[in-house]
């Protein structure tokens, strides 16, 4: 099969592309750095020639509800229109556990993305995953302010991006599933502890201050709304084992 991965250069995208190839399929990477823009549509039609399924793992750095809804809504609609023109019958999207319920900030964009797909008669799969183990690294970089290290106060059950990429590659090679089971890691964590452990593994012993995020977004990530459902598939790799492997 020929499988296109939109966002195939990103954190989970690189693992997804690797998994598609490991499974013996051809992977096409759609990203601005490869000449394809899912917002303007530039390069999209040419890149989707002969493709059998599309996995969407694009993302934006915004926390603004309006900008996130615009990004994920437009990206999804543009991809679906191009898939239609190319006769592609399977669109796989990666969403986030709890995002549709919280429906605020960045998560409002994921909720909008899910709604666009769920309104279709078929031909789509949505995998909701929890935060990646790699999210601790993303937070350590994004939330360093004037030498102080912050981390959102967040209950989560993180999973390795590699496990998410493998699951997406498997889904894309099969029939559309609609809304799939949640995918999560083995147990609950606190993001503040993860960021502290991530820094400590690099010899940085600084204190990590918990940041209580405002509004519905902050409340949701504090109160367990982004923890997986009871029928979730759980990968076995813990954050600490993932971290030890990164720094070995
Ligand atoms: N991070 C987490 O913990 C987590 C957990 C669960 C689900 N997710 C979901 O996983 C997805 C990927 O997240 P990530 O952290 O792996 O993202 P990321 O590392 O920021 O990568 C984003 C990717 O999107 C591409 N992209 C951005 N704008 C684009 C555009 N206009 N046209 C084409 N490509 C574009 C980027 O490539 P270029 O810059 O070259 O265009 C890059 O390949 C997101 O949908 C996110 O909601 C994330």
mmCIF file of C-alpha atoms and ligand atoms in Angstrom, residues 6-13 30-34 36-40 56-60 71-72 94-97 106 110 113 128-135 138 164, ligand 1:
data_model
loop_
_atom_site.group_PDB
_atom_site.id
_atom_site.type_symbol
_atom_site.label_atom_id
_atom_site.label_comp_id
_atom_site.label_asym_id
_atom_site.label_seq_id
_atom_site.Cartn_x
_atom_site.Cartn_y
_atom_site.Cartn_z
ATOM 1 C CA UNK A 6 0.476 14.517 6.834
ATOM 2 C CA UNK A 7 2.773 15.881 9.547
ATOM 3 C CA UNK A 8 5.205 13.030 8.908
ATOM 4 C CA UNK A 9 8.186 15.127 10.059
ATOM 5 C CA UNK A 10 6.766 15.815 13.553
ATOM 6 C CA UNK A 11 7.174 14.075 16.930
ATOM 7 C CA UNK A 12 4.655 11.283 16.274
ATOM 8 C CA UNK A 13 4.832 11.677 12.489
ATOM 9 C CA UNK A 30 3.240 15.613 3.596
ATOM 10 C CA UNK A 31 4.682 18.662 5.370
ATOM 11 C CA UNK A 32 5.565 22.215 4.425
ATOM 12 C CA UNK A 33 9.228 21.175 4.497
ATOM 13 C CA UNK A 34 8.460 18.584 1.779
ATOM 14 C CA UNK A 36 2.955 20.278 0.829
ATOM 15 C CA UNK A 37 0.797 22.701 2.801
ATOM 16 C CA UNK A 38 -2.495 21.298 4.113
ATOM 17 C CA UNK A 39 -3.840 24.822 4.763
ATOM 18 C CA UNK A 40 -3.212 26.352 1.324
ATOM 19 C CA UNK A 56 -3.175 13.124 9.585
ATOM 20 C CA UNK A 57 -0.741 13.987 12.383
ATOM 21 C CA UNK A 58 -0.309 17.669 11.570
ATOM 22 C CA UNK A 59 -0.299 20.147 14.445
ATOM 23 C CA UNK A 60 -0.077 23.823 15.317
ATOM 24 C CA UNK A 71 -6.133 25.101 11.724
ATOM 25 C CA UNK A 72 -7.598 21.642 12.375
ATOM 26 C CA UNK A 94 -4.959 11.296 15.558
ATOM 27 C CA UNK A 95 -6.889 13.029 18.306
ATOM 28 C CA UNK A 96 -6.383 13.414 22.046
ATOM 29 C CA UNK A 97 -8.239 11.582 24.814
ATOM 30 C CA UNK A 106 -6.009 23.828 21.510
ATOM 31 C CA UNK A 110 -9.136 18.648 18.003
ATOM 32 C CA UNK A 113 -11.358 17.972 13.631
ATOM 33 C CA UNK A 128 -7.529 9.208 20.493
ATOM 34 C CA UNK A 129 -4.206 8.944 22.298
ATOM 35 C CA UNK A 130 -3.060 10.375 25.608
ATOM 36 C CA UNK A 131 -0.065 12.728 25.936
ATOM 37 C CA UNK A 132 3.188 11.358 24.547
ATOM 38 C CA UNK A 133 6.114 10.657 26.877
ATOM 39 C CA UNK A 134 7.824 13.194 24.587
ATOM 40 C CA UNK A 135 5.326 15.840 25.813
ATOM 41 C CA UNK A 138 7.996 19.735 24.739
ATOM 42 C CA UNK A 164 1.030 5.733 18.737
HETATM 43 N N1 LIG B 1 2.011 15.914 21.668
HETATM 44 C C1 LIG B 1 1.203 15.070 22.311
HETATM 45 O O1 LIG B 1 1.438 14.690 23.468
HETATM 46 C C2 LIG B 1 -0.038 14.530 21.593
HETATM 47 C C3 LIG B 1 -0.835 13.564 22.218
HETATM 48 C C4 LIG B 1 -1.939 13.021 21.522
HETATM 49 C C5 LIG B 1 -2.220 13.477 20.226
HETATM 50 N N2 LIG B 1 -1.438 14.450 19.669
HETATM 51 C C6 LIG B 1 -1.745 14.892 18.312
HETATM 52 O O2 LIG B 1 -0.722 14.401 17.472
HETATM 53 C C7 LIG B 1 -0.593 15.251 16.331
HETATM 54 C C8 LIG B 1 0.873 15.543 16.094
HETATM 55 O O3 LIG B 1 1.440 16.143 17.238
HETATM 56 P P1 LIG B 1 3.039 16.340 17.327
HETATM 57 O O4 LIG B 1 3.331 16.798 18.708
HETATM 58 O O5 LIG B 1 3.711 15.123 16.766
HETATM 59 O O6 LIG B 1 3.217 17.575 16.294
HETATM 60 P P2 LIG B 1 4.564 18.304 15.859
HETATM 61 O O7 LIG B 1 5.774 17.586 16.335
HETATM 62 O O8 LIG B 1 4.394 19.749 16.182
HETATM 63 O O9 LIG B 1 4.531 18.151 14.254
HETATM 64 C C9 LIG B 1 3.601 18.842 13.478
HETATM 65 C C10 LIG B 1 3.718 18.376 12.036
HETATM 66 O O10 LIG B 1 2.713 19.068 11.261
HETATM 67 C C11 LIG B 1 3.334 19.605 10.102
HETATM 68 N N3 LIG B 1 2.576 20.789 9.691
HETATM 69 C C12 LIG B 1 2.259 21.879 10.436
HETATM 70 N N4 LIG B 1 1.574 22.772 9.689
HETATM 71 C C13 LIG B 1 1.444 22.211 8.460
HETATM 72 C C14 LIG B 1 0.840 22.640 7.245
HETATM 73 N N5 LIG B 1 0.219 23.833 7.136
HETATM 74 N N6 LIG B 1 0.899 21.830 6.157
HETATM 75 C C15 LIG B 1 1.534 20.631 6.240
HETATM 76 N N7 LIG B 1 2.118 20.163 7.364
HETATM 77 C C16 LIG B 1 2.081 20.953 8.450
HETATM 78 C C17 LIG B 1 4.781 19.912 10.540
HETATM 79 O O11 LIG B 1 5.681 19.961 9.464
HETATM 80 P P3 LIG B 1 6.114 21.365 8.759
HETATM 81 O O12 LIG B 1 6.389 22.328 9.883
HETATM 82 O O13 LIG B 1 7.299 21.026 7.918
HETATM 83 O O14 LIG B 1 4.954 21.778 7.935
HETATM 84 C C18 LIG B 1 5.063 18.660 11.382
HETATM 85 O O15 LIG B 1 5.409 17.576 10.550
HETATM 86 C C19 LIG B 1 -1.437 16.503 16.631
HETATM 87 O O16 LIG B 1 -2.638 16.432 15.895
HETATM 88 C C20 LIG B 1 -1.727 16.411 18.117
HETATM 89 O O17 LIG B 1 -2.964 16.987 18.479
HETATM 90 C C21 LIG B 1 -0.353 14.969 20.305
#
